[in-house]
Amino acid sequence: MPLPNLRLPTSAYVTFDTWVGSRRVADVSSNVGSGKLPFQSWRNFKEAFAPEIVERAIQETPRRVENVLDPFGGSGTTALAAQFLGAKPLTIEVNPYLADLIEAKLTTYDVDAVANEFTKVVARVWEDTAPTSFDFDGAPATFIEPGVSNNFIFSKTVAQQIALYRKAIEVIDNESIRRLLRVLLGSTLIPVSNVTVSGKGRRYRRHWRTSPISPSSVDCLFQDGVLGALHDIRRYQDRACLDYKVLRGDARQLLQEMEPIDLAVFSPPYPNSFDYTDVYNVELWALGYLKSSKDNRDLREKTLRSHVQIFRDLSSHIDGSVTLVETLNELELVRTDLWNRHIPDMVAAYFQDMTEILSYIREGLSQRGRIYAVVGDSLYAGVLVPTAQILFELADGLGLNTLEVEKFRSMRVSPQQGGSKKLSENLIIFERA
């Protein structure tokens, strides 16, 4: 499978408007259409952040913005938008696969060198006749055929092809190209698996037993992904800022040593009891980021206390919000009706964590620097957790002035609670007092 001749656009200076097209911030919420943008198609994100929010934040901040912090990097939209707008992105991401994906998007490459290395990878795969272990060390038993009760995510032949590509990529000397090709291989994993990612987890796709996926699909999808990425890299290589910093780990720890910042734009995990690392478990295990159950638990321990999918310390000591106290009292009354009795403690711990996050950001924020955060409400047994209102009340004690709370959209609650649009997603804007 030789790499076809690349017909890529010639290098030209590109602007933020070139990247986002005709979209304007007034027309978008935090998750509308961003997955169709260049770079963002490298991996589908259902809840991609709108880059126009970053543009608006830079324009409205009453000081020159030289850098932009996102402590919850996710798909990397904030970081990319900052580069296009001429500001250095400072990004923290706890999920190692997503951190690599973000850095792959922000890095400057020699396109010819990437194409050359990819051609070598393909040649190694086709020439490798030695038996290759699946190398999904420590992954759950359901990952590879025969799985558990004959349920499995990858057939043996597909898993073998993925393992061959992993082996061929890992011998690349250039770390940036090795990272890029690894995450692009990751973009093929869900399409060649027997599952789909839906909402808060995975489910088996329809007719997967009678419509098996060919290992050649790995070849085709990987090549298409690389060609698409090279197109994005070449066309948008002359962004206004090419500098960046990506830190990997727990934002609650890393923010304590963060360099001075002018602006923070982010959307934290919502207090909805779900651990978002589950969505990326296929990539984390299949690409070798996780090798044991301990690795998986250690990663979950580094996430905000926004979920109850593992048992951990949920102690908290927070005050300054009448609404939070009332909410916790209401949750206590329905504790026995909740699907997990630790949910009231998780909600309290979540706002403890968010208070620490905002406090650390405020300490590093320049005078008249701002924070733009998109946050979402939650609902448990009929008890509303109004996240923006609680953070508004907590902000004053942190040395932050709340300038605005703006409703973006309504989100559906779970089907078990009727699925109606009852929950708000809000943009909340703070400025250093």
Short mmCIF file of C-alpha atoms in Angstrom, two decimals:
data_model
loop_
_atom_site.label_atom_id
_atom_site.label_comp_id
_atom_site.label_asym_id
_atom_site.label_seq_id
_atom_site.Cartn_x
_atom_site.Cartn_y
_atom_site.Cartn_z
CA MET A 1 0.00 0.00 0.00
CA PRO A 2 2.33 2.81 -1.18
CA LEU A 3 1.55 6.37 -0.19
CA PRO A 4 -0.12 8.12 -3.14
CA ASN A 5 1.20 11.40 -4.50
CA LEU A 6 0.26 14.17 -2.09
CA ARG A 7 -1.71 17.02 -3.57
CA LEU A 8 -1.56 19.46 -0.74
CA PRO A 9 -2.07 23.23 -0.77
CA THR A 10 1.01 25.39 -0.90
CA SER A 11 2.03 27.19 2.25
CA ALA A 12 0.24 30.48 2.83
CA TYR A 13 -0.40 32.67 5.85
CA VAL A 14 -3.68 31.62 7.45
CA THR A 15 -5.92 33.44 9.88
CA PHE A 16 -8.38 32.36 12.55
CA ASP A 17 -11.23 33.16 10.14
CA THR A 18 -9.67 30.89 7.52
CA TRP A 19 -9.75 28.06 10.03
CA VAL A 20 -13.29 28.48 11.38
CA GLY A 21 -14.89 29.78 8.17
CA SER A 22 -18.03 31.88 8.48
CA ARG A 23 -19.01 30.74 11.98
CA ARG A 24 -19.42 33.45 14.58
CA VAL A 25 -19.53 33.07 18.34
CA ALA A 26 -23.10 34.37 18.53
CA ASP A 27 -24.18 31.38 16.44
CA VAL A 28 -22.47 28.59 18.34
CA SER A 29 -22.53 26.90 21.71
CA SER A 30 -19.69 24.91 23.18
CA ASN A 31 -20.36 21.85 21.04
CA VAL A 32 -21.76 22.95 17.66
CA GLY A 33 -19.85 22.00 14.55
CA SER A 34 -16.33 22.10 15.96
CA GLY A 35 -15.69 18.49 15.01
CA LYS A 36 -15.80 19.49 11.33
CA LEU A 37 -12.95 21.98 11.67
CA PRO A 38 -9.47 21.14 10.35
CA PHE A 39 -7.43 19.21 12.94
CA GLN A 40 -10.58 18.38 14.92
CA SER A 41 -11.53 15.60 12.50
CA TRP A 42 -8.42 13.69 13.62
CA ARG A 43 -10.60 12.23 16.38
CA ASN A 44 -14.33 12.73 16.72
CA PHE A 45 -15.37 14.68 19.82
CA LYS A 46 -19.06 14.88 20.58
CA GLU A 47 -18.59 17.82 22.96
CA ALA A 48 -15.91 19.79 21.14
CA PHE A 49 -15.30 23.31 22.43
CA ALA A 50 -16.20 26.26 20.17
CA PRO A 51 -13.04 28.16 19.14
CA GLU A 52 -15.06 31.37 18.79
CA ILE A 53 -15.27 31.50 22.59
CA VAL A 54 -11.48 31.89 22.66
CA GLU A 55 -11.67 34.64 20.05
CA ARG A 56 -14.31 36.45 22.07
CA ALA A 57 -12.32 36.07 25.30
CA ILE A 58 -9.16 37.52 23.76
CA GLN A 59 -11.10 40.43 22.27
CA GLU A 60 -12.92 41.24 25.52
CA THR A 61 -10.01 40.88 27.96
CA PRO A 62 -8.91 44.43 28.88
CA ARG A 63 -5.20 43.69 28.55
CA ARG A 64 -2.96 42.30 25.86
CA VAL A 65 -3.29 38.51 25.83
CA GLU A 66 0.05 36.83 25.19
CA ASN A 67 -0.88 33.41 26.51
CA VAL A 68 -4.05 31.37 27.08
CA LEU A 69 -4.43 28.61 29.68
CA ASP A 70 -6.68 25.57 29.35
CA PRO A 71 -6.34 23.28 32.40
CA PHE A 72 -8.66 20.68 30.82
CA GLY A 73 -7.23 20.39 27.30
CA GLY A 74 -9.67 17.81 25.89
CA SER A 75 -9.72 18.03 22.10
CA GLY A 76 -7.22 20.91 22.07
CA THR A 77 -9.60 23.48 20.58
CA THR A 78 -8.62 26.24 23.01
CA ALA A 79 -4.94 25.64 22.32
CA LEU A 80 -5.36 25.61 18.54
CA ALA A 81 -7.53 28.73 18.59
CA ALA A 82 -4.92 30.51 20.70
CA GLN A 83 -2.22 29.69 18.14
CA PHE A 84 -4.36 31.03 15.30
CA LEU A 85 -5.04 34.19 17.31
CA GLY A 86 -1.37 34.82 18.07
CA ALA A 87 -1.28 33.75 21.73
CA LYS A 88 0.82 30.97 23.24
CA PRO A 89 -1.36 28.08 24.51
CA LEU A 90 -0.62 26.59 27.92
CA THR A 91 -2.51 23.31 28.17
CA ILE A 92 -2.93 20.72 30.91
CA GLU A 93 -4.47 17.34 30.12
CA VAL A 94 -4.64 14.36 32.48
CA ASN A 95 -5.53 11.79 29.80
CA PRO A 96 -2.20 10.77 28.16
CA TYR A 97 -3.82 9.86 24.84
CA LEU A 98 -5.57 13.24 24.62
CA ALA A 99 -2.40 15.04 25.72
CA ASP A 100 -0.52 13.41 22.84
CA LEU A 101 -3.36 14.25 20.45
CA ILE A 102 -3.28 17.91 21.51
CA GLU A 103 0.49 18.14 21.15
CA ALA A 104 0.33 16.44 17.76
CA LYS A 105 -2.06 19.16 16.58
CA LEU A 106 0.05 22.02 17.93
CA THR A 107 3.41 20.81 16.62
CA THR A 108 5.12 22.12 13.47
CA TYR A 109 6.24 19.38 11.05
CA ASP A 110 8.26 18.81 7.93
CA VAL A 111 5.45 17.35 5.83
CA ASP A 112 7.82 15.48 3.53
CA ALA A 113 9.50 13.87 6.54
CA VAL A 114 6.13 12.73 7.92
CA ALA A 115 5.12 11.29 4.56
CA ASN A 116 8.44 9.50 4.28
CA GLU A 117 8.14 7.96 7.75
CA PHE A 118 4.58 6.86 7.08
CA THR A 119 5.71 5.12 3.88
CA LYS A 120 8.35 3.28 5.92
CA VAL A 121 5.74 2.27 8.51
CA VAL A 122 3.53 0.78 5.81
CA ALA A 123 6.50 -1.08 4.33
CA ARG A 124 7.44 -2.52 7.73
CA VAL A 125 3.90 -3.77 8.28
CA TRP A 126 3.72 -5.45 4.90
CA GLU A 127 7.18 -6.99 5.24
CA ASP A 128 6.73 -8.18 8.84
CA THR A 129 6.09 -11.90 8.67
CA ALA A 130 7.13 -12.69 12.23
CA PRO A 131 4.29 -13.50 14.65
CA THR A 132 3.32 -10.36 16.57
CA SER A 133 1.75 -10.40 20.00
CA PHE A 134 -1.37 -8.32 20.36
CA ASP A 135 0.50 -6.22 22.94
CA PHE A 136 -2.64 -4.91 24.62
CA ASP A 137 -0.94 -5.52 27.96
CA GLY A 138 -3.33 -5.75 30.88
CA ALA A 139 -6.39 -4.79 28.83
CA PRO A 140 -9.77 -6.16 29.90
CA ALA A 141 -10.56 -9.65 28.63
CA THR A 142 -13.27 -8.28 26.34
CA PHE A 143 -10.74 -6.45 24.15
CA ILE A 144 -9.65 -9.28 21.86
CA GLU A 145 -11.48 -12.28 20.43
CA PRO A 146 -12.77 -14.59 21.96
CA GLY A 147 -13.36 -12.04 24.72
CA VAL A 148 -15.91 -12.89 27.39
CA SER A 149 -18.93 -15.00 26.47
CA ASN A 150 -17.83 -14.44 22.85
CA ASN A 151 -18.20 -10.67 23.20
CA PHE A 152 -15.09 -8.78 22.13
CA ILE A 153 -14.05 -5.35 20.84
CA PHE A 154 -11.47 -6.45 18.23
CA SER A 155 -11.27 -9.60 16.17
CA LYS A 156 -7.94 -11.44 16.28
CA THR A 157 -7.03 -10.35 12.76
CA VAL A 158 -7.83 -6.69 13.34
CA ALA A 159 -5.96 -6.71 16.66
CA GLN A 160 -2.97 -8.27 14.89
CA GLN A 161 -2.95 -5.49 12.28
CA ILE A 162 -3.16 -2.79 14.94
CA ALA A 163 -0.26 -4.42 16.79
CA LEU A 164 1.83 -4.49 13.60
CA TYR A 165 1.31 -0.77 13.06
CA ARG A 166 2.14 0.00 16.69
CA LYS A 167 5.36 -1.98 16.37
CA ALA A 168 6.29 -0.20 13.13
CA ILE A 169 5.57 3.27 14.56
CA GLU A 170 7.53 2.82 17.77
CA VAL A 171 10.88 2.49 15.93
CA ILE A 172 10.59 5.99 14.42
CA ASP A 173 13.43 8.13 15.79
CA ASN A 174 11.65 11.48 15.54
CA GLU A 175 9.51 11.80 18.66
CA SER A 176 7.05 14.31 17.15
CA ILE A 177 6.38 12.16 14.07
CA ARG A 178 6.13 9.04 16.22
CA ARG A 179 3.53 10.78 18.42
CA LEU A 180 1.59 12.06 15.39
CA LEU A 181 1.35 8.65 13.71
CA ARG A 182 0.43 6.96 16.99
CA VAL A 183 -2.55 9.25 17.61
CA LEU A 184 -3.62 8.99 13.97
CA LEU A 185 -3.57 5.20 14.33
CA GLY A 186 -5.77 5.79 17.36
CA SER A 187 -8.34 7.52 15.14
CA THR A 188 -8.89 4.21 13.31
CA LEU A 189 -9.59 2.13 16.42
CA ILE A 190 -13.29 2.74 17.01
CA PRO A 191 -14.20 2.42 13.29
CA VAL A 192 -12.42 -0.98 13.07
CA SER A 193 -13.82 -2.24 16.36
CA ASN A 194 -17.12 -3.93 17.15
CA VAL A 195 -18.26 -1.03 19.33
CA THR A 196 -19.42 2.52 19.00
CA VAL A 197 -18.95 5.28 21.55
CA SER A 198 -22.30 6.71 22.52
CA GLY A 199 -22.89 9.28 25.24
CA LYS A 200 -21.17 8.10 28.38
CA GLY A 201 -19.87 4.74 27.24
CA ARG A 202 -19.57 2.05 24.61
CA ARG A 203 -22.08 -0.30 23.08
CA TYR A 204 -21.76 -3.01 20.46
CA ARG A 205 -22.66 -1.87 16.97
CA ARG A 206 -25.56 -3.45 15.17
CA HIS A 207 -24.95 -6.71 13.31
CA TRP A 208 -21.30 -6.81 14.36
CA ARG A 209 -21.33 -10.61 14.49
CA THR A 210 -22.65 -11.00 10.96
CA SER A 211 -20.66 -8.10 9.46
CA PRO A 212 -17.06 -8.62 10.61
CA ILE A 213 -14.50 -5.93 9.91
CA SER A 214 -11.58 -6.77 7.65
CA PRO A 215 -8.04 -6.03 8.86
CA SER A 216 -7.54 -4.19 5.55
CA SER A 217 -9.87 -1.54 6.98
CA VAL A 218 -7.07 -0.62 9.38
CA ASP A 219 -4.79 0.02 6.37
CA CYS A 220 -7.32 2.14 4.49
CA LEU A 221 -8.51 4.21 7.45
CA PHE A 222 -4.98 4.83 8.69
CA GLN A 223 -3.84 6.00 5.27
CA ASP A 224 -6.87 8.26 4.89
CA GLY A 225 -6.27 9.68 8.36
CA VAL A 226 -2.62 10.42 7.64
CA LEU A 227 -3.42 12.08 4.32
CA GLY A 228 -6.11 14.22 5.93
CA ALA A 229 -3.76 15.24 8.73
CA LEU A 230 -0.98 16.12 6.28
CA HIS A 231 -3.44 18.30 4.39
CA ASP A 232 -4.31 20.18 7.61
CA ILE A 233 -0.66 20.47 8.64
CA ARG A 234 0.48 21.87 5.30
CA ARG A 235 -2.41 24.28 4.82
CA TYR A 236 -2.37 25.68 8.37
CA GLN A 237 1.33 25.52 9.17
CA ASP A 238 1.74 29.31 9.22
CA ARG A 239 -0.37 30.06 12.26
CA ALA A 240 0.20 33.37 14.03
CA CYS A 241 1.88 31.61 16.98
CA LEU A 242 3.69 28.28 16.71
CA ASP A 243 4.84 28.10 20.32
CA TYR A 244 2.99 26.01 22.93
CA LYS A 245 3.30 24.12 26.19
CA VAL A 246 1.46 20.88 27.00
CA LEU A 247 1.64 19.52 30.55
CA ARG A 248 0.47 16.01 31.36
CA GLY A 249 -1.14 15.23 34.69
CA ASP A 250 -3.51 16.40 37.41
CA ALA A 251 -4.50 20.05 36.95
CA ARG A 252 -4.93 20.42 40.72
CA GLN A 253 -1.21 19.73 41.10
CA LEU A 254 0.24 21.30 37.97
CA LEU A 255 -1.56 24.63 38.36
CA GLN A 256 0.34 25.26 41.58
CA GLU A 257 3.51 25.78 39.52
CA MET A 258 1.97 27.43 36.45
CA GLU A 259 3.73 30.40 34.88
CA PRO A 260 1.91 33.79 34.82
CA ILE A 261 -1.10 33.85 32.48
CA ASP A 262 -3.25 36.52 30.87
CA LEU A 263 -6.37 34.50 30.13
CA ALA A 264 -7.89 31.11 30.93
CA VAL A 265 -10.54 29.54 28.68
CA PHE A 266 -11.83 26.07 29.48
CA SER A 267 -14.67 23.69 30.16
CA PRO A 268 -14.11 21.38 33.15
CA PRO A 269 -15.75 17.98 33.59
CA TYR A 270 -19.32 18.43 34.79
CA PRO A 271 -20.45 16.97 38.16
CA ASN A 272 -22.42 14.19 36.51
CA SER A 273 -20.90 11.11 38.25
CA PHE A 274 -19.29 9.91 34.99
CA ASP A 275 -15.55 9.48 34.45
CA TYR A 276 -14.77 10.81 30.98
CA THR A 277 -11.68 8.61 30.65
CA ASP A 278 -14.08 5.74 29.94
CA VAL A 279 -14.85 7.25 26.53
CA TYR A 280 -11.20 6.84 25.52
CA ASN A 281 -10.53 3.42 27.05
CA VAL A 282 -10.19 1.77 23.64
CA GLU A 283 -7.37 4.12 22.63
CA LEU A 284 -5.76 4.08 26.08
CA TRP A 285 -5.45 0.29 26.15
CA ALA A 286 -4.90 -0.45 22.47
CA LEU A 287 -2.15 2.19 22.07
CA GLY A 288 -0.35 1.11 25.24
CA TYR A 289 -1.02 4.11 27.48
CA LEU A 290 -2.56 1.75 30.05
CA LYS A 291 -0.90 -1.57 30.86
CA SER A 292 -2.56 -2.63 34.10
CA SER A 293 -5.61 -2.07 36.27
CA LYS A 294 -3.34 0.00 38.53
CA ASP A 295 -2.53 2.32 35.61
CA ASN A 296 -6.25 2.73 35.01
CA ARG A 297 -6.98 3.53 38.64
CA ASP A 298 -4.03 5.92 38.91
CA LEU A 299 -5.36 7.84 35.91
CA ARG A 300 -8.85 8.06 37.40
CA GLU A 301 -7.40 9.30 40.70
CA LYS A 302 -5.87 12.24 38.83
CA THR A 303 -9.20 13.41 37.41
CA LEU A 304 -11.48 15.89 39.14
CA ARG A 305 -13.77 14.39 41.73
CA SER A 306 -16.70 14.72 39.35
CA HIS A 307 -17.57 11.02 39.27
CA VAL A 308 -18.16 8.01 41.52
CA GLN A 309 -16.85 5.28 39.22
CA ILE A 310 -14.09 4.48 41.68
CA PHE A 311 -14.15 4.65 45.44
CA ARG A 312 -11.79 7.38 46.69
CA ASP A 313 -11.50 10.12 49.24
CA LEU A 314 -14.42 12.51 48.79
CA SER A 315 -13.80 14.61 51.87
CA SER A 316 -14.23 18.37 51.48
CA HIS A 317 -14.27 21.55 53.55
CA ILE A 318 -15.82 24.35 51.56
CA ASP A 319 -17.97 27.34 52.40
CA GLY A 320 -19.00 30.59 50.77
CA SER A 321 -22.03 29.38 48.81
CA VAL A 322 -25.52 29.34 50.28
CA THR A 323 -26.77 27.54 47.17
CA LEU A 324 -24.20 24.76 47.61
CA VAL A 325 -25.25 24.23 51.24
CA GLU A 326 -28.92 24.07 50.24
CA THR A 327 -28.14 21.70 47.37
CA LEU A 328 -26.13 19.35 49.58
CA ASN A 329 -28.91 19.34 52.18
CA GLU A 330 -31.45 18.40 49.49
CA LEU A 331 -29.18 15.65 48.17
CA GLU A 332 -28.77 14.28 51.68
CA LEU A 333 -32.54 13.90 51.95
CA VAL A 334 -32.63 11.71 48.82
CA ARG A 335 -29.34 9.86 49.38
CA THR A 336 -31.11 6.49 49.71
CA ASP A 337 -32.87 7.08 46.36
CA LEU A 338 -29.66 7.77 44.43
CA TRP A 339 -28.06 5.11 42.25
CA ASN A 340 -24.85 5.67 44.22
CA ARG A 341 -24.97 6.77 47.85
CA HIS A 342 -21.69 8.70 47.49
CA ILE A 343 -23.13 11.24 45.02
CA PRO A 344 -23.76 13.98 47.64
CA ASP A 345 -20.14 13.66 48.80
CA MET A 346 -18.94 13.71 45.18
CA VAL A 347 -20.83 16.96 44.51
CA ALA A 348 -19.24 18.60 47.56
CA ALA A 349 -15.79 17.30 46.55
CA TYR A 350 -16.29 18.56 43.01
CA PHE A 351 -16.80 22.13 44.17
CA GLN A 352 -13.84 21.78 46.53
CA ASP A 353 -11.73 20.84 43.49
CA MET A 354 -13.17 23.63 41.36
CA THR A 355 -12.47 26.14 44.14
CA GLU A 356 -8.84 25.01 44.18
CA ILE A 357 -8.61 25.20 40.37
CA LEU A 358 -10.00 28.74 40.27
CA SER A 359 -7.83 29.80 43.20
CA TYR A 360 -4.64 28.55 41.54
CA ILE A 361 -5.58 30.20 38.24
CA ARG A 362 -6.34 33.47 40.02
CA GLU A 363 -2.91 33.41 41.69
CA GLY A 364 -1.20 33.18 38.31
CA LEU A 365 -3.53 35.58 36.52
CA SER A 366 -2.17 38.94 35.39
CA GLN A 367 -3.87 42.13 36.53
CA ARG A 368 -7.18 42.48 34.66
CA GLY A 369 -6.73 38.96 33.35
CA ARG A 370 -9.87 36.92 32.86
CA ILE A 371 -11.32 33.41 33.12
CA TYR A 372 -13.94 32.15 30.66
CA ALA A 373 -15.39 28.82 31.79
CA VAL A 374 -18.22 26.78 30.27
CA VAL A 375 -19.88 24.73 33.02
CA GLY A 376 -22.91 22.47 33.17
CA ASP A 377 -25.62 21.72 35.72
CA SER A 378 -26.53 18.24 36.95
CA LEU A 379 -29.67 16.60 38.30
CA TYR A 380 -29.96 13.77 40.83
CA ALA A 381 -33.29 12.35 42.01
CA GLY A 382 -34.94 15.63 41.10
CA VAL A 383 -32.35 17.76 42.91
CA LEU A 384 -30.72 20.35 40.65
CA VAL A 385 -27.01 21.11 41.03
CA PRO A 386 -26.74 24.67 39.60
CA THR A 387 -23.01 24.76 38.89
CA ALA A 388 -22.73 28.31 37.54
CA GLN A 389 -24.71 29.79 40.44
CA ILE A 390 -22.55 27.98 43.00
CA LEU A 391 -19.30 29.08 41.33
CA PHE A 392 -20.65 32.64 41.13
CA GLU A 393 -21.17 32.62 44.90
CA LEU A 394 -17.76 31.05 45.60
CA ALA A 395 -15.85 33.46 43.34
CA ASP A 396 -15.92 36.46 45.64
CA GLY A 397 -14.03 34.62 48.35
CA LEU A 398 -11.36 33.68 45.80
CA GLY A 399 -10.59 37.23 44.75
CA LEU A 400 -12.52 36.99 41.50
CA ASN A 401 -15.21 39.33 40.20
CA THR A 402 -17.99 37.61 38.26
CA LEU A 403 -18.66 39.74 35.19
CA GLU A 404 -21.31 37.65 33.48
CA VAL A 405 -23.18 34.35 33.54
CA GLU A 406 -24.53 33.57 30.08
CA LYS A 407 -26.73 30.60 29.23
CA PHE A 408 -25.46 28.70 26.21
CA ARG A 409 -27.87 25.86 25.78
CA SER A 410 -30.07 23.31 27.50
CA MET A 411 -28.83 19.76 27.94
CA ARG A 412 -30.95 16.66 28.25
CA VAL A 413 -30.98 14.75 31.49
CA SER A 414 -30.66 10.98 31.41
CA PRO A 415 -33.41 8.87 29.82
CA GLN A 416 -34.18 7.46 33.28
CA GLN A 417 -35.24 10.98 34.30
CA GLY A 418 -37.30 11.66 31.21
CA GLY A 419 -34.66 12.98 28.81
CA SER A 420 -36.22 16.45 28.69
CA LYS A 421 -34.13 19.60 28.34
CA LYS A 422 -33.85 20.76 31.93
CA LEU A 423 -30.16 21.39 32.51
CA SER A 424 -28.31 24.54 31.60
CA GLU A 425 -24.84 24.89 30.18
CA ASN A 426 -23.47 28.35 31.02
CA LEU A 427 -20.51 30.55 30.18
CA ILE A 428 -19.27 32.25 33.33
CA ILE A 429 -16.73 35.09 33.07
CA PHE A 430 -14.45 36.09 35.94
CA GLU A 431 -11.88 38.86 36.25
CA ARG A 432 -9.12 39.12 38.80
CA ALA A 433 -10.25 41.51 41.53
#
